[in-house]
Amino acid sequence: MVEISQPVTQSHAPQKRKVASEGLFAWLLVGPAMLFIAIIVAWPLAETIRLSFMEAGLGGEEYIGLANYADLADSRKFQQTIVRTFYWMFLSVSLKLILGLIGAVLLNAAVPGRGLFRVLVMPPWVIPIAIGCIGWLWLYNGYFGVLSGAAQAIGLTDGPTEFLAHKTSAFYSAIVTDVWVGTPMVTLFFLAAMQGVSRDLYEAAWVDGAGRWYRFRRITIPQIMPVIVSMALLSAIWTFNSFEIIWILTEGGPRSATTTLIVDTYKVAIGNYKFGEGAARAVIIVILLAIFSLFYLFFLNKVNKHYGVK
């Protein structure tokens, strides 16, 4: 028995050392990424949570417990800001998905100059957001803007129209700009998904006499549905956290008509130097996005199972 077990024990030793070295190598590979996440994400998040329990400003910090959260819970203005933010997000994302889907279908069609059209759709996404928003500022100007001049020329208005000076028009003007910025990316993602659909499916449907609309509903949409849902989630998160567009166009005005949670947090924390209140708002944003993302991922999993995507 001793003579048999001795070689087995010796053969196991190199195996254990190999497993240990592979484990160490794996930790060396993921270590820098984990350290990066800890420094860039985990520590700022922990500091934000800590500040949310403080009355913090330029003069120092004082622990006040849940007072910041209690004030937000009782604030009707903050509740309106939450509703406005989700309305902004859902409306903007819906328009991006619809226009992106239409654009992808057109760019996927076999028409002359298709490559040129695919290049021309990218500038709103490629150019810096600040430059694009400054261009929209000129368009929305009531006295020398193209939109106001065109409205006067065709008789829609009797005089200059300041699109960003009124609550309703400013809100929807900001949405138009956000849709203009985000639609090209959605279009390109949908176009890539459409090009991955097997042509055999379309040819078989065509042979059976299926029309274009039927093929679009029964083949294209089901095949790219997981991409649509995934793109909707990413676009929703980016739109929810959109700051530059609103800030450049209106700075949250007029009379808070375009103030979303991100803009409100910036105004309180940076503009008014109320770091504790701003941190509480930031924590609520993280919680809302986390809940929304969990529901969306659950829905995405259901869609993937329905269409057989692993």
mmCIF file of C-alpha atoms in Angstrom:
data_model
loop_
_atom_site.group_PDB
_atom_site.id
_atom_site.type_symbol
_atom_site.label_atom_id
_atom_site.label_comp_id
_atom_site.label_asym_id
_atom_site.label_seq_id
_atom_site.Cartn_x
_atom_site.Cartn_y
_atom_site.Cartn_z
ATOM 1 C CA MET A 1 0.000 0.000 0.000
ATOM 2 C CA VAL A 2 2.847 2.371 0.816
ATOM 3 C CA GLU A 3 4.546 1.664 -2.477
ATOM 4 C CA ILE A 4 1.318 2.409 -4.429
ATOM 5 C CA SER A 5 0.234 5.589 -2.567
ATOM 6 C CA GLN A 6 3.652 7.208 -2.609
ATOM 7 C CA PRO A 7 3.781 7.790 -6.388
ATOM 8 C CA VAL A 8 0.178 9.066 -6.349
ATOM 9 C CA THR A 9 1.050 11.654 -3.681
ATOM 10 C CA GLN A 10 4.070 12.761 -5.639
ATOM 11 C CA SER A 11 2.035 13.092 -8.851
ATOM 12 C CA HIS A 12 -0.546 15.262 -7.074
ATOM 13 C CA ALA A 13 2.010 17.806 -5.874
ATOM 14 C CA PRO A 14 2.860 19.252 -9.325
ATOM 15 C CA GLN A 15 -0.851 19.396 -10.116
ATOM 16 C CA LYS A 16 -1.563 21.438 -6.987
ATOM 17 C CA ARG A 17 1.319 23.782 -7.739
ATOM 18 C CA LYS A 18 0.019 24.225 -11.290
ATOM 19 C CA VAL A 19 -3.491 25.046 -10.048
ATOM 20 C CA ALA A 20 -2.070 27.493 -7.482
ATOM 21 C CA SER A 21 0.084 29.213 -10.109
ATOM 22 C CA GLU A 22 -2.878 29.485 -12.494
ATOM 23 C CA GLY A 23 -4.995 31.003 -9.726
ATOM 24 C CA LEU A 24 -2.244 33.500 -8.894
ATOM 25 C CA PHE A 25 -1.881 34.374 -12.574
ATOM 26 C CA ALA A 26 -5.642 34.917 -12.856
ATOM 27 C CA TRP A 27 -5.604 37.288 -9.866
ATOM 28 C CA LEU A 28 -2.679 39.175 -11.401
ATOM 29 C CA LEU A 29 -4.720 39.648 -14.560
ATOM 30 C CA VAL A 30 -7.914 40.896 -12.878
ATOM 31 C CA GLY A 31 -6.120 42.743 -10.067
ATOM 32 C CA PRO A 32 -5.427 45.983 -11.977
ATOM 33 C CA ALA A 33 -9.033 46.121 -13.202
ATOM 34 C CA MET A 34 -10.370 45.540 -9.691
ATOM 35 C CA LEU A 35 -8.053 48.209 -8.308
ATOM 36 C CA PHE A 36 -9.185 50.617 -11.008
ATOM 37 C CA ILE A 37 -12.857 49.956 -10.238
ATOM 38 C CA ALA A 38 -12.215 50.347 -6.508
ATOM 39 C CA ILE A 39 -10.543 53.725 -6.994
ATOM 40 C CA ILE A 40 -12.756 55.138 -9.736
ATOM 41 C CA VAL A 41 -16.157 53.673 -8.782
ATOM 42 C CA ALA A 42 -16.291 52.113 -5.311
ATOM 43 C CA TRP A 43 -14.472 54.801 -3.334
ATOM 44 C CA PRO A 44 -16.371 57.784 -4.844
ATOM 45 C CA LEU A 45 -19.642 55.928 -4.318
ATOM 46 C CA ALA A 46 -18.810 55.199 -0.693
ATOM 47 C CA GLU A 47 -17.762 58.822 -0.164
ATOM 48 C CA THR A 48 -20.996 60.037 -1.747
ATOM 49 C CA ILE A 49 -23.047 57.818 0.558
ATOM 50 C CA ARG A 50 -21.105 59.125 3.550
ATOM 51 C CA LEU A 51 -21.635 62.747 2.503
ATOM 52 C CA SER A 52 -25.372 62.162 2.104
ATOM 53 C CA PHE A 53 -25.630 61.827 5.895
ATOM 54 C CA MET A 54 -23.815 65.111 6.421
ATOM 55 C CA GLU A 55 -24.584 68.786 6.266
ATOM 56 C CA ALA A 56 -21.495 69.485 4.210
ATOM 57 C CA GLY A 57 -20.355 72.731 2.659
ATOM 58 C CA LEU A 58 -17.328 74.944 2.298
ATOM 59 C CA GLY A 59 -17.340 75.515 6.053
ATOM 60 C CA GLY A 60 -17.074 71.848 7.034
ATOM 61 C CA GLU A 61 -19.202 68.809 7.763
ATOM 62 C CA GLU A 62 -21.731 67.895 10.435
ATOM 63 C CA TYR A 63 -23.509 64.573 10.820
ATOM 64 C CA ILE A 64 -27.293 64.959 10.502
ATOM 65 C CA GLY A 65 -28.369 61.379 9.784
ATOM 66 C CA LEU A 66 -31.286 60.961 7.382
ATOM 67 C CA ALA A 67 -32.268 64.631 7.409
ATOM 68 C CA ASN A 68 -31.241 65.178 3.777
ATOM 69 C CA TYR A 69 -33.353 62.232 2.638
ATOM 70 C CA ALA A 70 -36.303 63.362 4.776
ATOM 71 C CA ASP A 71 -36.173 66.809 3.181
ATOM 72 C CA LEU A 72 -36.174 65.269 -0.296
ATOM 73 C CA ALA A 73 -39.096 62.993 0.591
ATOM 74 C CA ASP A 74 -41.118 66.033 1.689
ATOM 75 C CA SER A 75 -40.082 68.189 -1.275
ATOM 76 C CA ARG A 76 -42.805 68.426 -3.895
ATOM 77 C CA LYS A 77 -40.350 70.139 -6.229
ATOM 78 C CA PHE A 78 -37.983 67.173 -6.051
ATOM 79 C CA GLN A 79 -40.836 64.757 -6.737
ATOM 80 C CA GLN A 80 -41.760 66.797 -9.810
ATOM 81 C CA THR A 81 -38.140 66.633 -10.913
ATOM 82 C CA ILE A 82 -38.191 62.824 -10.706
ATOM 83 C CA VAL A 83 -41.371 62.648 -12.807
ATOM 84 C CA ARG A 84 -39.930 65.130 -15.304
ATOM 85 C CA THR A 85 -36.712 63.129 -15.589
ATOM 86 C CA PHE A 86 -38.467 59.857 -16.353
ATOM 87 C CA TYR A 87 -40.786 61.592 -18.819
ATOM 88 C CA TRP A 88 -37.743 63.135 -20.504
ATOM 89 C CA MET A 89 -36.043 59.746 -20.635
ATOM 90 C CA PHE A 90 -38.979 57.690 -21.951
ATOM 91 C CA LEU A 91 -39.973 60.234 -24.595
ATOM 92 C CA SER A 92 -36.422 60.759 -25.826
ATOM 93 C CA VAL A 93 -35.542 57.052 -25.876
ATOM 94 C CA SER A 94 -38.789 56.149 -27.644
ATOM 95 C CA LEU A 95 -38.076 58.654 -30.407
ATOM 96 C CA LYS A 96 -34.487 57.429 -30.734
ATOM 97 C CA LEU A 97 -35.621 53.817 -31.087
ATOM 98 C CA ILE A 98 -38.321 54.619 -33.637
ATOM 99 C CA LEU A 99 -36.149 56.925 -35.754
ATOM 100 C CA GLY A 100 -33.156 54.617 -35.366
ATOM 101 C CA LEU A 101 -35.186 51.645 -36.584
ATOM 102 C CA ILE A 102 -36.505 53.585 -39.577
ATOM 103 C CA GLY A 103 -33.015 54.848 -40.388
ATOM 104 C CA ALA A 104 -31.514 51.364 -40.125
ATOM 105 C CA VAL A 105 -34.130 49.945 -42.504
ATOM 106 C CA LEU A 106 -33.411 52.676 -45.039
ATOM 107 C CA LEU A 107 -29.643 52.295 -44.735
ATOM 108 C CA ASN A 108 -29.959 48.528 -45.084
ATOM 109 C CA ALA A 109 -31.856 48.839 -48.367
ATOM 110 C CA ALA A 110 -30.027 48.151 -51.617
ATOM 111 C CA VAL A 111 -30.012 51.690 -53.044
ATOM 112 C CA PRO A 112 -27.312 53.606 -54.932
ATOM 113 C CA GLY A 113 -25.032 55.631 -52.660
ATOM 114 C CA ARG A 114 -25.844 53.540 -49.594
ATOM 115 C CA GLY A 115 -22.274 53.843 -48.280
ATOM 116 C CA LEU A 116 -22.402 57.642 -48.494
ATOM 117 C CA PHE A 117 -25.692 57.774 -46.591
ATOM 118 C CA ARG A 118 -24.205 55.579 -43.858
ATOM 119 C CA VAL A 119 -21.347 58.041 -43.454
ATOM 120 C CA LEU A 120 -23.645 61.087 -43.450
ATOM 121 C CA VAL A 121 -25.742 59.708 -40.590
ATOM 122 C CA MET A 122 -22.771 59.779 -38.197
ATOM 123 C CA PRO A 123 -21.897 63.529 -37.716
ATOM 124 C CA PRO A 124 -24.443 64.214 -34.926
ATOM 125 C CA TRP A 125 -22.873 61.396 -32.924
ATOM 126 C CA VAL A 126 -19.244 62.060 -33.873
ATOM 127 C CA ILE A 127 -18.960 65.809 -33.355
ATOM 128 C CA PRO A 128 -18.551 67.078 -29.762
ATOM 129 C CA ILE A 129 -21.867 67.536 -27.979
ATOM 130 C CA ALA A 130 -20.991 71.103 -26.998
ATOM 131 C CA ILE A 131 -20.474 72.155 -30.609
ATOM 132 C CA GLY A 132 -23.705 70.495 -31.713
ATOM 133 C CA CYS A 133 -25.672 72.144 -28.901
ATOM 134 C CA ILE A 134 -24.256 75.561 -29.750
ATOM 135 C CA GLY A 135 -25.511 75.015 -33.286
ATOM 136 C CA TRP A 136 -28.964 74.201 -31.921
ATOM 137 C CA LEU A 137 -28.823 77.347 -29.791
ATOM 138 C CA TRP A 138 -28.548 79.341 -32.995
ATOM 139 C CA LEU A 139 -31.378 77.402 -34.579
ATOM 140 C CA TYR A 140 -33.654 78.050 -31.590
ATOM 141 C CA ASN A 141 -32.868 81.772 -31.398
ATOM 142 C CA GLY A 142 -35.998 83.826 -31.962
ATOM 143 C CA TYR A 143 -34.446 86.715 -33.884
ATOM 144 C CA PHE A 144 -31.854 85.196 -36.196
ATOM 145 C CA GLY A 145 -32.545 81.471 -35.859
ATOM 146 C CA VAL A 146 -33.554 79.405 -38.871
ATOM 147 C CA LEU A 147 -36.531 77.775 -37.155
ATOM 148 C CA SER A 148 -38.105 81.061 -36.071
ATOM 149 C CA GLY A 149 -37.478 82.605 -39.487
ATOM 150 C CA ALA A 150 -39.020 79.618 -41.269
ATOM 151 C CA ALA A 151 -42.071 79.716 -38.991
ATOM 152 C CA GLN A 152 -42.585 83.391 -39.809
ATOM 153 C CA ALA A 153 -42.018 82.830 -43.529
ATOM 154 C CA ILE A 154 -44.755 80.193 -43.837
ATOM 155 C CA GLY A 155 -47.143 82.124 -41.586
ATOM 156 C CA LEU A 156 -47.110 79.904 -38.493
ATOM 157 C CA THR A 157 -46.106 82.817 -36.263
ATOM 158 C CA ASP A 158 -46.499 86.567 -36.496
ATOM 159 C CA GLY A 159 -43.171 87.404 -34.924
ATOM 160 C CA PRO A 160 -39.961 85.960 -33.469
ATOM 161 C CA THR A 161 -40.378 82.783 -31.429
ATOM 162 C CA GLU A 162 -37.965 82.139 -28.578
ATOM 163 C CA PHE A 163 -38.142 78.364 -28.343
ATOM 164 C CA LEU A 164 -35.991 78.219 -25.209
ATOM 165 C CA ALA A 165 -37.782 81.020 -23.377
ATOM 166 C CA HIS A 166 -41.026 79.163 -22.677
ATOM 167 C CA LYS A 167 -41.427 76.137 -20.440
ATOM 168 C CA THR A 168 -43.138 73.745 -22.833
ATOM 169 C CA SER A 169 -41.204 74.677 -25.968
ATOM 170 C CA ALA A 170 -37.888 74.632 -24.092
ATOM 171 C CA PHE A 171 -38.530 71.131 -22.760
ATOM 172 C CA TYR A 172 -39.423 69.664 -26.143
ATOM 173 C CA SER A 173 -36.646 71.600 -27.864
ATOM 174 C CA ALA A 174 -34.152 69.956 -25.516
ATOM 175 C CA ILE A 175 -35.667 66.559 -26.352
ATOM 176 C CA VAL A 176 -35.286 67.235 -30.090
ATOM 177 C CA THR A 177 -31.613 68.046 -29.581
ATOM 178 C CA ASP A 178 -31.061 64.951 -27.458
ATOM 179 C CA VAL A 179 -32.760 62.775 -30.073
ATOM 180 C CA TRP A 180 -30.606 64.371 -32.795
ATOM 181 C CA VAL A 181 -27.468 63.488 -30.839
ATOM 182 C CA GLY A 182 -28.432 59.938 -29.889
ATOM 183 C CA THR A 183 -30.273 58.606 -32.942
ATOM 184 C CA PRO A 184 -27.191 57.932 -35.132
ATOM 185 C CA MET A 185 -25.724 55.523 -32.590
ATOM 186 C CA VAL A 186 -29.019 53.645 -32.285
ATOM 187 C CA THR A 187 -29.284 53.531 -36.080
ATOM 188 C CA LEU A 188 -25.828 52.027 -36.488
ATOM 189 C CA PHE A 189 -26.480 49.381 -33.826
ATOM 190 C CA PHE A 190 -29.759 48.372 -35.468
ATOM 191 C CA LEU A 191 -28.117 48.367 -38.888
ATOM 192 C CA ALA A 192 -25.393 46.024 -37.659
ATOM 193 C CA ALA A 193 -28.040 43.709 -36.171
ATOM 194 C CA MET A 194 -30.038 43.685 -39.417
ATOM 195 C CA GLN A 195 -26.987 42.768 -41.430
ATOM 196 C CA GLY A 196 -26.528 39.748 -39.185
ATOM 197 C CA VAL A 197 -29.940 38.320 -40.103
ATOM 198 C CA SER A 198 -29.647 35.373 -42.475
ATOM 199 C CA ARG A 199 -30.698 36.192 -46.045
ATOM 200 C CA ASP A 200 -32.100 32.681 -46.379
ATOM 201 C CA LEU A 201 -35.007 33.655 -44.122
ATOM 202 C CA TYR A 202 -35.965 36.553 -46.382
ATOM 203 C CA GLU A 203 -35.595 34.477 -49.540
ATOM 204 C CA ALA A 204 -37.759 31.693 -48.125
ATOM 205 C CA ALA A 205 -40.433 34.196 -47.102
ATOM 206 C CA TRP A 206 -40.246 35.880 -50.512
ATOM 207 C CA VAL A 207 -40.723 32.542 -52.270
ATOM 208 C CA ASP A 208 -43.811 31.920 -50.121
ATOM 209 C CA GLY A 209 -45.235 35.253 -51.297
ATOM 210 C CA ALA A 210 -44.655 37.298 -48.127
ATOM 211 C CA GLY A 211 -44.624 41.066 -48.629
ATOM 212 C CA ARG A 212 -42.049 43.506 -47.278
ATOM 213 C CA TRP A 213 -44.147 44.554 -44.298
ATOM 214 C CA TYR A 214 -44.793 40.928 -43.348
ATOM 215 C CA ARG A 215 -41.088 40.093 -43.631
ATOM 216 C CA PHE A 216 -40.228 43.112 -41.515
ATOM 217 C CA ARG A 217 -42.699 42.138 -38.778
ATOM 218 C CA ARG A 218 -42.085 38.384 -38.824
ATOM 219 C CA ILE A 219 -38.364 38.183 -39.567
ATOM 220 C CA THR A 220 -36.497 41.452 -39.001
ATOM 221 C CA ILE A 221 -38.088 42.552 -35.729
ATOM 222 C CA PRO A 222 -37.938 39.125 -33.993
ATOM 223 C CA GLN A 223 -34.333 38.595 -35.090
ATOM 224 C CA ILE A 224 -33.092 41.951 -33.806
ATOM 225 C CA MET A 225 -35.401 42.216 -30.773
ATOM 226 C CA PRO A 226 -32.647 41.393 -28.217
ATOM 227 C CA VAL A 227 -30.540 44.188 -29.726
ATOM 228 C CA ILE A 228 -33.491 46.578 -29.554
ATOM 229 C CA VAL A 229 -34.064 45.836 -25.875
ATOM 230 C CA SER A 230 -30.353 46.086 -25.039
ATOM 231 C CA MET A 231 -30.027 49.363 -26.944
ATOM 232 C CA ALA A 232 -33.097 50.708 -25.182
ATOM 233 C CA LEU A 233 -31.506 50.018 -21.793
ATOM 234 C CA LEU A 234 -28.197 51.664 -22.688
ATOM 235 C CA SER A 235 -29.904 54.642 -24.283
ATOM 236 C CA ALA A 236 -32.202 55.037 -21.273
ATOM 237 C CA ILE A 237 -29.264 55.156 -18.860
ATOM 238 C CA TRP A 238 -27.347 57.624 -21.014
ATOM 239 C CA THR A 239 -30.412 59.833 -21.480
ATOM 240 C CA PHE A 240 -31.244 59.720 -17.778
ATOM 241 C CA ASN A 241 -27.724 60.939 -17.014
ATOM 242 C CA SER A 242 -27.629 63.470 -19.847
ATOM 243 C CA PHE A 243 -26.260 66.767 -18.600
ATOM 244 C CA GLU A 244 -24.423 68.667 -21.349
ATOM 245 C CA ILE A 245 -27.386 69.101 -23.687
ATOM 246 C CA ILE A 246 -29.728 70.575 -21.103
ATOM 247 C CA TRP A 247 -27.064 72.671 -19.436
ATOM 248 C CA ILE A 248 -25.816 74.239 -22.666
ATOM 249 C CA LEU A 249 -29.299 74.928 -24.002
ATOM 250 C CA THR A 250 -31.203 76.107 -20.923
ATOM 251 C CA GLU A 251 -29.220 75.416 -17.719
ATOM 252 C CA GLY A 252 -32.386 73.758 -16.447
ATOM 253 C CA GLY A 253 -34.675 76.703 -17.153
ATOM 254 C CA PRO A 254 -36.922 78.435 -17.787
ATOM 255 C CA ARG A 255 -38.388 78.125 -14.277
ATOM 256 C CA SER A 256 -36.960 74.598 -13.886
ATOM 257 C CA ALA A 257 -38.877 73.348 -16.940
ATOM 258 C CA THR A 258 -35.876 71.351 -18.173
ATOM 259 C CA THR A 259 -34.317 70.547 -14.805
ATOM 260 C CA THR A 260 -33.709 66.810 -14.534
ATOM 261 C CA LEU A 261 -32.223 64.949 -11.575
ATOM 262 C CA ILE A 262 -28.679 65.297 -12.898
ATOM 263 C CA VAL A 263 -29.036 69.038 -13.473
ATOM 264 C CA ASP A 264 -30.730 69.491 -10.100
ATOM 265 C CA THR A 265 -27.927 67.613 -8.351
ATOM 266 C CA TYR A 266 -25.306 69.759 -10.050
ATOM 267 C CA LYS A 267 -27.090 72.976 -9.118
ATOM 268 C CA VAL A 268 -27.410 72.010 -5.466
ATOM 269 C CA ALA A 269 -23.984 70.436 -4.934
ATOM 270 C CA ILE A 270 -21.789 72.595 -7.151
ATOM 271 C CA GLY A 271 -23.841 75.731 -7.690
ATOM 272 C CA ASN A 272 -24.979 76.196 -4.076
ATOM 273 C CA TYR A 273 -22.081 74.341 -2.382
ATOM 274 C CA LYS A 274 -24.501 72.074 -0.528
ATOM 275 C CA PHE A 275 -22.481 68.908 -0.881
ATOM 276 C CA GLY A 276 -24.520 66.858 1.571
ATOM 277 C CA GLU A 277 -27.830 67.581 -0.147
ATOM 278 C CA GLY A 278 -26.245 66.998 -3.537
ATOM 279 C CA ALA A 279 -24.819 63.662 -2.361
ATOM 280 C CA ALA A 280 -28.266 62.557 -1.166
ATOM 281 C CA ARG A 281 -29.653 63.363 -4.604
ATOM 282 C CA ALA A 282 -26.838 61.421 -6.244
ATOM 283 C CA VAL A 283 -27.546 58.361 -4.072
ATOM 284 C CA ILE A 284 -31.220 58.493 -5.033
ATOM 285 C CA ILE A 285 -30.210 58.658 -8.712
ATOM 286 C CA VAL A 286 -28.073 55.535 -8.277
ATOM 287 C CA ILE A 287 -30.930 53.710 -6.546
ATOM 288 C CA LEU A 288 -33.480 54.677 -9.198
ATOM 289 C CA LEU A 289 -31.164 53.638 -12.026
ATOM 290 C CA ALA A 290 -30.337 50.365 -10.280
ATOM 291 C CA ILE A 291 -34.033 49.492 -9.858
ATOM 292 C CA PHE A 292 -34.803 50.497 -13.429
ATOM 293 C CA SER A 293 -31.861 48.468 -14.762
ATOM 294 C CA LEU A 294 -32.867 45.364 -12.788
ATOM 295 C CA PHE A 295 -36.396 45.471 -14.199
ATOM 296 C CA TYR A 296 -35.029 46.051 -17.670
ATOM 297 C CA LEU A 297 -32.527 43.193 -17.415
ATOM 298 C CA PHE A 298 -35.315 40.922 -16.229
ATOM 299 C CA PHE A 299 -37.333 41.944 -19.273
ATOM 300 C CA LEU A 300 -34.280 41.428 -21.527
ATOM 301 C CA ASN A 301 -33.828 37.909 -20.147
ATOM 302 C CA LYS A 302 -37.461 37.128 -20.946
ATOM 303 C CA VAL A 303 -37.042 38.464 -24.485
ATOM 304 C CA ASN A 304 -33.867 36.459 -25.038
ATOM 305 C CA LYS A 305 -35.557 33.272 -23.833
ATOM 306 C CA HIS A 306 -38.547 33.934 -26.062
ATOM 307 C CA TYR A 307 -36.379 34.326 -29.145
ATOM 308 C CA GLY A 308 -33.938 31.578 -28.207
ATOM 309 C CA VAL A 309 -30.935 33.809 -27.561
ATOM 310 C CA LYS A 310 -28.466 32.426 -25.022
#
